[in-house]
Coordinates of C-alpha atoms and ligand atoms in Angstrom, one line a residue:
M5 CA 49.3 -71.8 61.2
I6 CA 48.8 -75.5 61.1
N7 CA 45.8 -75.4 58.7
G8 CA 47.7 -76.1 55.5
E9 CA 49.4 -79.1 56.9
I10 CA 46.1 -80.6 58.2
A11 CA 44.4 -79.9 54.9
S12 CA 47.1 -81.7 53.0
A13 CA 47.0 -84.7 55.4
F14 CA 43.3 -84.9 54.9
N15 CA 43.6 -84.8 51.1
R16 CA 46.3 -87.4 51.4
I17 CA 44.0 -89.7 53.3
A18 CA 41.3 -89.2 50.7
D19 CA 43.8 -90.0 47.9
L20 CA 45.0 -93.1 49.6
M21 CA 41.5 -94.3 50.3
E22 CA 40.6 -93.8 46.6
I23 CA 43.8 -95.7 45.6
S24 CA 42.7 -98.5 47.9
G25 CA 39.5 -98.7 45.9
E26 CA 37.3 -96.9 48.3
S27 CA 35.0 -94.2 47.0
G28 CA 31.9 -92.2 47.8
F29 CA 30.9 -90.7 51.1
R30 CA 33.9 -91.2 53.3
V31 CA 36.4 -90.0 50.6
N32 CA 34.3 -86.9 49.8
S33 CA 33.9 -86.0 53.5
Y34 CA 37.7 -85.8 53.9
R35 CA 38.0 -83.7 50.8
R36 CA 35.2 -81.4 51.9
A37 CA 36.8 -81.0 55.3
A38 CA 40.2 -80.3 53.7
R39 CA 38.7 -77.5 51.6
T40 CA 37.1 -75.9 54.6
I41 CA 40.3 -76.2 56.7
K42 CA 42.4 -74.7 53.9
A43 CA 40.1 -71.8 53.5
H44 CA 39.7 -71.1 57.2
A45 CA 41.4 -67.9 58.3
E46 CA 41.8 -68.8 62.0
D47 CA 44.5 -71.2 63.3
L48 CA 42.9 -74.7 63.7
A49 CA 45.1 -75.3 66.8
V50 CA 43.1 -72.5 68.5
V51 CA 39.7 -73.7 67.2
A52 CA 40.6 -77.2 68.5
A53 CA 41.7 -75.9 71.9
E54 CA 38.4 -74.1 72.2
G55 CA 36.4 -77.2 71.2
R56 CA 34.8 -75.4 68.2
L57 CA 36.0 -77.7 65.4
T58 CA 32.6 -79.2 64.6
T59 CA 31.1 -75.8 64.0
L60 CA 33.2 -75.7 60.8
D61 CA 31.4 -76.6 57.6
G62 CA 32.0 -80.2 56.7
V63 CA 33.9 -81.1 59.9
G64 CA 32.1 -83.8 61.7
K65 CA 32.9 -85.7 64.9
S66 CA 35.5 -88.0 63.4
S67 CA 37.3 -85.3 61.3
A68 CA 37.4 -83.2 64.5
E69 CA 39.1 -86.1 66.3
R70 CA 41.7 -86.5 63.6
I71 CA 42.4 -82.7 63.7
V72 CA 42.9 -82.9 67.5
E73 CA 45.2 -85.8 67.0
F74 CA 47.2 -83.9 64.4
V75 CA 47.4 -80.8 66.7
E76 CA 48.6 -82.9 69.6
T77 CA 51.0 -85.4 67.8
G78 CA 51.8 -83.9 64.4
T79 CA 50.5 -87.0 62.7
I80 CA 47.3 -88.9 62.0
G81 CA 47.2 -92.6 62.8
A82 CA 44.6 -93.4 60.1
L83 CA 47.0 -91.9 57.5
A84 CA 49.9 -94.1 58.6
A85 CA 47.6 -97.2 58.7
L86 CA 46.5 -96.5 55.1
Q87 CA 50.1 -96.1 54.0
E88 CA 50.9 -99.5 55.4
T89 CA 48.3 -101.3 53.4
L90 CA 49.6 -100.0 50.0
P91 CA 52.9 -100.6 48.3
A92 CA 55.3 -97.9 49.5
A93 CA 56.0 -96.4 46.1
L94 CA 52.4 -96.5 44.8
P95 CA 51.4 -93.0 46.1
D96 CA 54.4 -91.6 44.1
L97 CA 52.1 -92.0 41.1
L98 CA 50.0 -89.2 42.3
R99 CA 52.8 -86.8 41.4
I100 CA 52.4 -87.8 37.7
Q101 CA 50.3 -85.3 35.8
G102 CA 47.3 -87.0 34.2
L103 CA 47.0 -89.6 36.9
G104 CA 44.5 -89.3 39.7
P105 CA 43.7 -91.7 42.6
K106 CA 40.9 -93.4 40.6
K107 CA 43.2 -94.3 37.7
I108 CA 45.9 -95.4 40.1
A109 CA 43.4 -97.7 41.8
V110 CA 42.7 -99.3 38.4
L111 CA 46.4 -99.7 37.6
H112 CA 47.0 -101.3 40.9
S113 CA 44.1 -103.7 40.9
E114 CA 44.2 -104.7 37.2
L115 CA 47.9 -104.8 36.6
G116 CA 49.4 -105.0 40.0
I117 CA 51.4 -101.8 39.5
G118 CA 53.2 -100.7 42.6
G119 CA 55.3 -97.7 41.5
V120 CA 56.6 -95.6 38.7
D121 CA 59.0 -98.3 37.3
D122 CA 56.2 -100.8 37.1
L123 CA 54.0 -98.3 35.3
K124 CA 56.7 -97.5 32.7
A125 CA 57.2 -101.1 32.0
A126 CA 53.5 -101.7 31.6
I127 CA 53.1 -98.7 29.3
E128 CA 56.0 -100.0 27.2
A129 CA 54.4 -103.5 27.0
G130 CA 51.2 -101.9 25.8
A131 CA 49.3 -103.2 28.8
V132 CA 47.9 -99.9 29.9
A133 CA 46.2 -98.6 26.7
G134 CA 42.9 -100.3 26.6
L135 CA 42.3 -100.5 30.3
A136 CA 38.9 -98.9 31.3
G137 CA 39.4 -95.2 31.3
F138 CA 42.8 -95.2 29.5
G139 CA 42.7 -94.1 25.9
V140 CA 45.7 -93.6 23.6
Q141 CA 45.8 -89.9 24.4
S142 CA 45.7 -90.4 28.1
V143 CA 48.5 -92.9 28.1
K144 CA 50.6 -90.5 26.1
R145 CA 49.9 -87.7 28.6
I146 CA 50.9 -90.1 31.4
S147 CA 54.2 -90.9 29.6
E148 CA 54.9 -87.2 29.3
G149 CA 54.1 -86.8 33.0
I150 CA 56.5 -89.5 33.9
S151 CA 59.4 -88.0 32.0
F152 CA 58.6 -84.5 33.5
L153 CA 58.7 -86.0 37.0
E154 CA 62.0 -87.7 36.3
K155 CA 63.5 -84.5 35.2
S156 CA 62.3 -82.6 38.3
G157 CA 63.9 -85.6 40.2
G158 CA 62.7 -85.1 43.7
R159 CA 63.9 -81.5 44.1
T160 CA 62.1 -79.3 46.6
P161 CA 60.6 -75.9 45.5
L162 CA 62.5 -72.9 46.9
G163 CA 59.4 -71.7 48.8
I164 CA 59.1 -75.0 50.7
A165 CA 62.8 -75.2 51.6
W166 CA 63.4 -71.6 52.5
P167 CA 61.2 -71.2 55.6
I168 CA 62.3 -74.6 56.9
A169 CA 66.0 -73.6 56.6
V170 CA 65.5 -70.2 58.1
A171 CA 63.7 -71.6 61.1
M172 CA 66.4 -74.3 61.6
A173 CA 69.2 -71.8 61.3
E174 CA 67.4 -69.4 63.7
S175 CA 67.0 -72.1 66.3
L176 CA 70.7 -73.1 66.0
R177 CA 71.7 -69.5 66.4
G178 CA 70.0 -69.5 69.8
W179 CA 72.1 -72.5 71.0
P180 CA 74.8 -71.7 73.6
G181 CA 78.3 -71.3 72.1
V182 CA 77.1 -70.9 68.6
T183 CA 78.8 -67.9 67.0
R184 CA 77.6 -68.1 63.4
V185 CA 75.1 -70.0 61.3
E186 CA 74.5 -69.4 57.6
I187 CA 72.5 -71.1 54.8
A188 CA 74.7 -72.2 51.9
G189 CA 74.2 -74.3 48.7
S190 CA 71.6 -73.8 46.1
L191 CA 69.3 -72.3 48.6
R192 CA 71.6 -69.4 49.2
R193 CA 71.9 -69.0 45.5
G194 CA 68.1 -68.6 45.3
A195 CA 67.7 -71.6 42.9
E196 CA 64.1 -72.4 42.0
T197 CA 64.4 -75.9 43.4
I198 CA 66.7 -77.4 46.0
G199 CA 68.3 -80.8 46.2
D200 CA 69.2 -80.5 49.8
V201 CA 69.7 -77.7 52.3
D202 CA 73.2 -76.9 53.4
L203 CA 73.8 -75.2 56.7
L204 CA 77.1 -74.1 58.1
C205 CA 77.9 -73.4 61.7
A206 CA 80.8 -72.0 63.8
C207 CA 80.7 -72.8 67.5
D208 CA 82.8 -73.5 70.6
E209 CA 81.9 -77.1 70.9
A210 CA 80.4 -79.2 68.0
D211 CA 78.9 -82.2 69.8
P212 CA 76.1 -80.5 71.7
V213 CA 75.2 -78.4 68.6
M214 CA 74.9 -81.6 66.5
E215 CA 72.8 -83.2 69.3
A216 CA 70.5 -80.1 69.2
F217 CA 70.3 -80.2 65.4
V218 CA 69.3 -83.9 65.1
S219 CA 66.8 -83.5 68.0
Q220 CA 64.9 -80.6 66.5
E221 CA 61.1 -81.1 66.6
N222 CA 60.6 -81.3 62.8
V223 CA 63.3 -83.9 62.2
Q224 CA 61.9 -87.0 60.6
R225 CA 65.0 -89.2 60.2
V226 CA 68.6 -88.9 61.2
L227 CA 70.8 -90.0 58.3
A228 CA 74.2 -89.3 59.9
K229 CA 75.5 -87.7 63.0
G230 CA 79.1 -86.8 63.4
S231 CA 81.2 -84.0 65.0
T232 CA 81.8 -82.1 61.7
K233 CA 78.7 -83.1 59.6
S234 CA 75.2 -84.3 60.4
S235 CA 72.3 -85.0 58.0
V236 CA 68.6 -85.2 58.8
T237 CA 65.4 -85.2 56.9
V238 CA 62.3 -83.2 57.6
A239 CA 58.8 -84.0 56.4
I240 CA 57.4 -81.6 53.8
G241 CA 54.0 -83.1 53.2
N242 CA 52.5 -85.7 50.9
G243 CA 54.9 -88.2 52.3
R244 CA 58.0 -86.4 51.0
E245 CA 61.1 -85.4 52.9
L246 CA 63.8 -82.8 52.5
Q247 CA 67.4 -83.5 53.5
V248 CA 69.2 -80.9 55.6
D249 CA 73.0 -81.1 56.1
L250 CA 74.8 -79.2 58.9
R251 CA 78.5 -78.7 58.8
V252 CA 80.5 -77.4 61.8
V253 CA 83.5 -75.4 60.6
P254 CA 86.3 -73.5 62.5
A255 CA 85.7 -69.8 62.8
G256 CA 88.9 -69.0 61.0
S257 CA 87.6 -71.0 58.0
F258 CA 84.0 -69.9 58.0
G259 CA 84.3 -67.7 55.0
A260 CA 86.1 -70.3 53.0
A261 CA 83.6 -72.9 53.9
L262 CA 80.7 -70.5 53.0
Q263 CA 82.3 -69.8 49.7
Y264 CA 82.9 -73.5 49.0
F265 CA 79.5 -74.8 50.1
T266 CA 77.6 -72.0 48.4
G267 CA 78.8 -73.2 45.1
S268 CA 77.8 -73.7 42.4
K269 CA 80.2 -76.5 41.6
E270 CA 80.7 -74.9 38.2
H271 CA 81.5 -71.5 39.8
N272 CA 83.9 -73.1 42.3
V273 CA 85.8 -74.9 39.6
R274 CA 86.5 -71.5 37.9
V275 CA 87.5 -69.8 41.2
R276 CA 89.9 -72.6 42.1
E277 CA 91.5 -72.4 38.6
L278 CA 92.1 -68.7 39.2
A279 CA 93.8 -69.5 42.5
V280 CA 96.0 -72.1 40.9
K281 CA 97.0 -69.5 38.3
R282 CA 98.3 -67.4 41.2
N283 CA 100.1 -70.3 42.7
L284 CA 97.7 -70.4 45.6
K285 CA 95.6 -73.3 46.9
L286 CA 91.9 -72.9 47.7
N287 CA 89.8 -75.3 49.6
E288 CA 86.9 -75.2 52.2
Y289 CA 89.4 -74.4 54.9
G290 CA 91.0 -71.3 53.3
L291 CA 93.2 -69.8 50.7
F292 CA 96.8 -70.8 51.1
D293 CA 100.1 -69.6 49.9
G294 CA 102.2 -72.7 50.5
D295 CA 101.4 -73.6 54.1
V296 CA 100.4 -70.1 55.1
Q297 CA 96.7 -69.2 55.2
I298 CA 96.1 -65.9 53.5
G299 CA 92.4 -65.8 53.7
G300 CA 89.3 -67.7 54.8
E301 CA 87.6 -66.0 57.7
T302 CA 85.4 -64.1 55.4
E303 CA 84.2 -64.8 51.9
A304 CA 85.1 -61.3 50.6
E305 CA 88.7 -62.0 51.6
I306 CA 88.9 -64.9 49.3
Y307 CA 87.4 -63.3 46.3
E308 CA 89.4 -60.1 46.8
S309 CA 92.7 -62.0 47.2
L310 CA 92.0 -63.5 43.8
G311 CA 91.2 -60.1 42.2
L312 CA 87.5 -60.8 42.0
S313 CA 84.5 -59.1 43.4
C314 CA 82.5 -60.9 46.1
F315 CA 79.8 -62.1 43.7
P316 CA 76.3 -62.1 44.9
P317 CA 75.4 -65.8 45.5
E318 CA 72.6 -65.7 43.0
I319 CA 75.0 -65.2 40.0
R320 CA 77.6 -67.8 41.1
E321 CA 76.7 -70.2 38.2
D322 CA 79.6 -69.7 35.8
R323 CA 77.2 -67.9 33.5
G324 CA 79.6 -65.1 32.6
E325 CA 80.2 -63.6 36.0
F326 CA 84.0 -63.9 35.6
D327 CA 83.9 -62.1 32.2
V328 CA 82.5 -58.7 33.2
D329 CA 84.5 -55.8 34.4
V330 CA 82.0 -54.6 37.0
T331 CA 79.5 -56.9 38.7
P332 CA 76.1 -55.1 38.4
S333 CA 74.5 -53.9 41.5
L334 CA 71.5 -56.3 41.7
I335 CA 68.0 -55.4 42.8
T336 CA 67.1 -55.8 46.4
I337 CA 63.7 -56.1 48.1
D338 CA 64.1 -52.5 49.4
D339 CA 64.0 -51.3 45.8
I340 CA 60.3 -52.4 45.4
R341 CA 57.7 -49.7 45.7
G342 CA 54.6 -51.6 44.9
D343 CA 53.0 -54.7 43.6
L344 CA 51.0 -54.8 40.4
H345 CA 49.3 -58.2 40.4
M346 CA 47.0 -59.4 43.2
H347 CA 43.5 -60.8 43.8
T348 CA 40.7 -60.0 46.2
V349 CA 37.5 -61.6 47.4
A350 CA 35.9 -60.2 44.2
S351 CA 37.4 -63.2 42.4
D352 CA 39.5 -66.0 44.1
G353 CA 41.4 -63.9 46.7
K354 CA 40.9 -64.1 50.4
G355 CA 41.3 -60.4 51.3
T356 CA 39.2 -57.3 50.6
I357 CA 40.6 -54.4 48.6
E358 CA 41.1 -52.6 51.9
E359 CA 42.8 -55.5 53.6
M360 CA 45.2 -55.9 50.7
A361 CA 45.9 -52.2 50.7
R362 CA 46.6 -52.1 54.4
A363 CA 48.9 -55.1 54.3
A364 CA 50.8 -53.5 51.4
M365 CA 51.1 -50.3 53.4
E366 CA 52.6 -52.2 56.3
R367 CA 55.3 -53.3 53.9
G368 CA 56.0 -49.7 53.0
Y369 CA 54.6 -50.0 49.5
E370 CA 53.6 -46.8 47.8
Y371 CA 51.1 -48.4 45.4
I372 CA 49.3 -51.6 44.4
A373 CA 47.2 -52.7 41.5
I374 CA 44.1 -54.8 42.2
T375 CA 43.9 -57.3 39.4
D376 CA 41.1 -59.8 39.8
H377 CA 40.2 -62.4 37.2
S378 CA 38.2 -61.8 34.0
K379 CA 35.0 -63.5 33.1
S380 CA 36.3 -66.6 31.3
S381 CA 38.2 -67.7 34.4
V382 CA 35.1 -69.3 35.8
V383 CA 36.7 -71.5 38.4
A384 CA 38.6 -68.5 39.7
G385 CA 35.5 -66.5 40.1
G386 CA 36.2 -64.2 37.1
L387 CA 34.1 -61.1 36.9
S388 CA 31.4 -60.5 34.3
V389 CA 31.7 -57.1 32.5
E390 CA 28.9 -55.8 34.7
R391 CA 30.6 -56.9 37.9
M392 CA 33.9 -55.6 36.7
K393 CA 32.5 -52.2 36.1
Q394 CA 31.2 -52.2 39.7
H395 CA 34.5 -53.5 40.9
I396 CA 36.3 -50.6 39.1
S397 CA 34.2 -48.1 41.0
D398 CA 34.8 -50.0 44.3
I399 CA 38.5 -49.8 43.8
R400 CA 38.4 -46.1 42.9
A401 CA 36.3 -45.5 46.0
A402 CA 38.8 -47.4 48.2
D403 CA 41.6 -45.4 46.7
V404 CA 39.9 -42.2 47.8
R405 CA 39.0 -43.5 51.2
I406 CA 42.3 -45.0 52.1
H407 CA 45.2 -42.7 52.6
G408 CA 48.9 -43.4 52.4
I409 CA 48.8 -45.7 49.4
R410 CA 47.7 -45.4 45.8
I411 CA 45.4 -48.2 44.7
L412 CA 45.4 -48.7 40.9
V413 CA 42.5 -50.2 39.1
G414 CA 43.6 -53.4 37.2
C415 CA 42.5 -56.7 36.1
E416 CA 44.1 -60.0 35.2
C417 CA 42.5 -60.5 31.8
D418 CA 42.5 -63.9 30.2
I419 CA 44.2 -64.3 26.8
L420 CA 41.6 -66.3 24.9
M421 CA 42.4 -69.2 22.5
D422 CA 42.7 -66.9 19.5
G423 CA 44.8 -64.4 21.4
S424 CA 42.0 -61.8 21.8
M425 CA 41.3 -60.4 25.3
D426 CA 38.5 -61.6 27.5
Y427 CA 37.2 -58.0 28.1
P428 CA 36.4 -55.5 25.4
D429 CA 38.8 -52.6 25.0
D430 CA 36.5 -50.1 26.7
V431 CA 36.7 -52.1 30.0
L432 CA 40.5 -52.4 29.6
A433 CA 40.7 -48.7 29.0
D434 CA 39.1 -48.1 32.3
C435 CA 41.8 -50.0 34.1
D436 CA 45.1 -48.3 35.0
V437 CA 47.0 -51.7 34.7
V438 CA 46.1 -54.7 32.6
V439 CA 47.9 -58.0 33.4
A440 CA 47.2 -60.4 30.5
S441 CA 47.6 -64.1 31.2
I442 CA 47.0 -67.5 29.5
H443 CA 45.1 -69.8 31.8
T444 CA 43.6 -72.3 29.4
G445 CA 44.6 -74.4 26.4
M446 CA 48.3 -74.5 27.5
T447 CA 48.8 -78.0 26.2
G448 CA 47.4 -79.5 23.0
A449 CA 47.7 -78.3 19.5
K450 CA 44.5 -76.1 19.4
A451 CA 46.3 -72.8 19.6
D452 CA 49.9 -71.7 19.3
P453 CA 50.9 -69.9 22.6
T454 CA 53.4 -67.7 20.8
D455 CA 50.7 -66.4 18.5
R456 CA 48.4 -65.8 21.5
L457 CA 51.0 -63.9 23.4
L458 CA 52.0 -61.8 20.4
R459 CA 48.4 -60.8 19.8
A460 CA 48.0 -59.9 23.4
I461 CA 51.1 -57.8 23.3
D462 CA 49.7 -56.1 20.3
N463 CA 46.7 -54.8 22.4
R464 CA 47.5 -51.2 23.4
Y465 CA 45.8 -51.7 26.8
V466 CA 47.9 -54.7 27.9
T467 CA 50.5 -53.5 30.4
I468 CA 52.0 -56.8 31.7
I469 CA 52.2 -60.4 30.4
G470 CA 51.4 -62.4 33.6
H471 CA 53.3 -65.6 34.3
P472 CA 54.4 -65.8 30.7
T473 CA 55.2 -69.5 30.3
G474 CA 52.4 -70.9 32.5
R475 CA 54.6 -73.4 34.2
L476 CA 54.1 -74.7 37.7
I477 CA 57.3 -75.9 39.3
N478 CA 57.5 -79.7 39.5
R479 CA 53.9 -79.9 38.3
R480 CA 53.4 -78.5 34.9
P481 CA 55.9 -77.7 32.2
A482 CA 56.3 -74.3 30.5
M483 CA 54.3 -73.7 27.3
D484 CA 56.3 -74.2 24.2
I485 CA 56.9 -70.5 23.4
D486 CA 59.3 -68.8 21.0
M487 CA 60.7 -66.5 23.7
G488 CA 62.9 -64.5 21.3
R489 CA 59.9 -63.3 19.3
V490 CA 57.7 -62.6 22.3
M491 CA 60.4 -60.6 24.0
S492 CA 61.3 -58.6 20.9
A493 CA 57.6 -57.7 20.5
A494 CA 57.2 -56.8 24.2
A495 CA 60.3 -54.6 24.1
A496 CA 59.2 -52.8 20.9
S497 CA 55.6 -52.2 22.2
H498 CA 56.3 -51.0 25.8
T499 CA 54.8 -54.2 27.3
A500 CA 56.2 -55.4 30.5
M501 CA 56.8 -59.1 31.3
E502 CA 56.2 -60.4 34.8
I503 CA 58.4 -62.3 37.1
N504 CA 55.6 -64.0 39.0
A505 CA 57.1 -64.3 42.5
S506 CA 54.9 -67.2 43.7
W507 CA 57.3 -70.0 44.5
R508 CA 54.9 -72.3 42.7
R509 CA 55.6 -70.4 39.5
L510 CA 58.7 -68.2 39.4
D511 CA 57.7 -67.3 35.9
L512 CA 59.7 -65.8 34.1
K513 CA 62.5 -68.0 35.4
D514 CA 66.1 -66.8 35.8
L515 CA 67.3 -67.6 32.3
H516 CA 64.3 -65.9 30.7
V517 CA 64.8 -62.9 33.0
R518 CA 68.4 -62.6 31.6
Q519 CA 67.1 -62.9 28.1
A520 CA 64.4 -60.2 28.7
I521 CA 67.1 -57.8 30.0
E522 CA 69.3 -58.5 27.0
T523 CA 66.3 -57.8 24.7
G524 CA 65.4 -54.6 26.5
V525 CA 62.1 -55.8 28.0
M526 CA 60.7 -54.0 31.0
L527 CA 60.1 -56.4 33.9
T528 CA 57.7 -56.3 36.9
I529 CA 58.1 -58.5 40.0
D530 CA 54.6 -59.3 41.3
T531 CA 53.4 -61.7 44.0
D532 CA 50.0 -62.5 42.4
S533 CA 48.8 -62.6 46.0
H534 CA 45.6 -64.3 46.9
H535 CA 46.0 -63.5 50.6
M536 CA 47.7 -60.7 52.5
S537 CA 50.3 -63.1 53.8
Q538 CA 51.4 -63.9 50.3
F539 CA 53.1 -60.5 49.9
D540 CA 55.9 -62.4 51.6
Q541 CA 56.6 -64.1 48.3
M542 CA 58.2 -61.0 46.9
G543 CA 61.5 -62.3 48.2
Y544 CA 61.4 -65.3 45.9
G545 CA 60.7 -63.1 42.9
I546 CA 63.6 -60.8 43.9
R547 CA 66.0 -63.8 44.1
T548 CA 64.9 -65.0 40.7
A549 CA 65.4 -61.5 39.3
R550 CA 68.9 -61.4 40.8
R551 CA 69.7 -64.8 39.3
G552 CA 68.8 -63.1 35.9
W553 CA 71.2 -60.2 36.7
T554 CA 68.4 -57.7 37.2
T555 CA 69.1 -54.2 38.6
A556 CA 66.4 -51.9 39.9
D557 CA 66.3 -50.0 36.6
H558 CA 65.0 -53.1 34.8
V559 CA 61.9 -53.3 37.0
L560 CA 58.8 -51.1 36.6
N561 CA 57.6 -51.4 40.2
T562 CA 60.8 -50.0 41.6
R563 CA 59.7 -46.6 40.1
E564 CA 57.6 -43.9 41.7
I565 CA 53.9 -44.0 40.9
T566 CA 54.0 -41.1 38.5
D567 CA 56.8 -42.7 36.5
V568 CA 54.8 -46.0 36.5
I569 CA 51.7 -44.2 35.1
D570 CA 53.8 -42.4 32.5
W571 CA 55.4 -45.6 31.4
I572 CA 52.0 -47.3 31.0
G573 CA 50.7 -44.2 29.1
Q574 CA 53.4 -44.4 26.5
K575 CA 51.9 -47.6 25.1
R576 CA 48.4 -46.4 25.3
G577 CA 49.4 -43.2 23.4
Ligands
DGT16 P1 71.4 -78.9 45.2 O1 71.6 -79.3 46.6 O2 71.4 -80.0 44.2 O3 70.3 -78.0 45.0 O4 72.7 -78.0 44.8 P2 73.9 -77.5 45.7 O5 74.6 -76.5 44.8 O6 73.4 -77.0 47.0 O7 74.9 -78.7 45.8 P3 75.3 -79.7 47.0 O8 74.3 -79.7 48.1 O9 75.6 -81.0 46.3 O10 76.7 -79.1 47.4 C1 76.7 -77.8 48.0 C2 77.9 -77.0 47.5 O11 79.1 -77.6 47.9 C3 77.9 -77.0 46.0 O12 77.1 -75.9 45.4 C4 79.4 -76.7 45.7 C5 80.1 -77.5 46.8 N1 80.5 -78.8 46.4 C6 79.9 -80.0 46.7 N2 80.6 -80.9 46.1 C7 81.6 -80.4 45.3 C8 82.6 -80.9 44.4 O13 82.7 -82.1 44.2 N3 83.4 -79.9 43.9 C9 83.3 -78.6 44.1 N4 84.1 -77.8 43.5 N5 82.3 -78.1 44.9 C10 81.5 -79.0 45.5
CA17 CA1 72.4 -78.4 48.5
CA18 CA1 74.4 -80.9 50.4
ZN19 ZN1 47.1 -65.9 36.6

């Protein structure tokens, strides 16, 4: 589907127009078209081919022309033209929380700011506070946004990098003479963000493979092209690029190279030390006793020769993997029997109860919980108590009508500012599963998030704390939570904590997952799907769980439905 890319190009055009000082009708029409495009279920390439673009709400003749242009060429000339009129680094400011295009326009026109460095200098010099629309608080927020951006440092979220890498690896596998292609690096370790993608390849002849690699359709720039290593970038939207490295290695060294380039660096340092202790030499070509290669074709060979188990890539971080006698047998996606957090058209989802249930069945799930938003989540279409009661009976009816899957009644209930729940207890009691989440007041001193979570955990009907820290990767920092206290309370009260599998969140994150397990907290891994296709995100949640050393026992939704219901019942009493 090309729709997401087109919508983001349209939003980008609107942003750049606003930064250039334009406003009003033309900007709004791009935004309106972007919203329609993003929400449209059918592939726009098909709609364009059939000449039906202008039948879409908010898509006029000129938008339609730009869509056709994108479908045909993969770019929009008007976007490139706008980019040229602005300082190259100016649009980077859009990534700073608290800064929108209108404010950037002011910074540019009033102070001549052309990028993040200029802005930092201007803030320091006190030139920004006092500009129209910039109060002391808003400058403070912008400063915090800058330091957050600097920390995230241009890294790409797992969910953006993964499909690109898989597609590139797949296309190389189809090339003549290629015998093996694997993804290595942080991506193989399932890290939440990726600096660059590392691909390894074994083949008969390197040069044509390298040629094929740098000529792939999605390649933006070729940074280097050699016979053992090439690097390219691919566009990932909003003017950003992701670097992809391909290394060609001899078949007899493939395992050694895979081990080396999977990392992490910290893990590799420890492995190499263990080799040295045995008077062996380890590098990306193999394990050597003097000049004799004693391992390297497979990864397992290397680990086993050193008396180690072939660690799952996700735990190769030098976080204690060398110190345990037996490496735990980590959860896999096949252990998952259901998904306990998802939305439907009743709130802000795109699928009906039935569509979600059927999609879940196709994945072999035995149960799901439908958890639409509660009344205070107004922008997300949260349900009033009346509508929720109707929704509950709709879900029950769907469960009776649809065979082959159990559909649990649930809700994603807002945790209000004072930590109370957005629905009264009698509504929650009618739900089989209650996901309780904070959606408002995450920043600012109005309410302490630890207290809010503790009070929610205290409610006997709350089953799962949804996306516990509220972070959005590269976009919004985690709430400042005393995790130790929250987890102890969750463990003591039979409340589960979620690993939200959406790649935008991955919340809990790996280190928190590990802490939860050590505290005895039950976990769930849920996709928070707003569309049938988003069930795919389960894989990212599984990787995060594995990075936190999770086994199937630690996760509620690996259990059979009767055991899930029993477990929930224990808290309710
Ligand atoms: P990233 O790309 O920042 O998300 O993280 P990685 O882990 O993919 O790091 P990258 O791409 O710089 O290198 C890939 C792997 O290659 C890394 O995990 C371990 C290995 N490697 C690279 N440079 C060194 C090094 O100087 N020493 C050791 N021991 N290993 C290295
Ligand atoms: Ca990398
Ligand atoms: Ca690399
Ligand atoms: Zn939520």
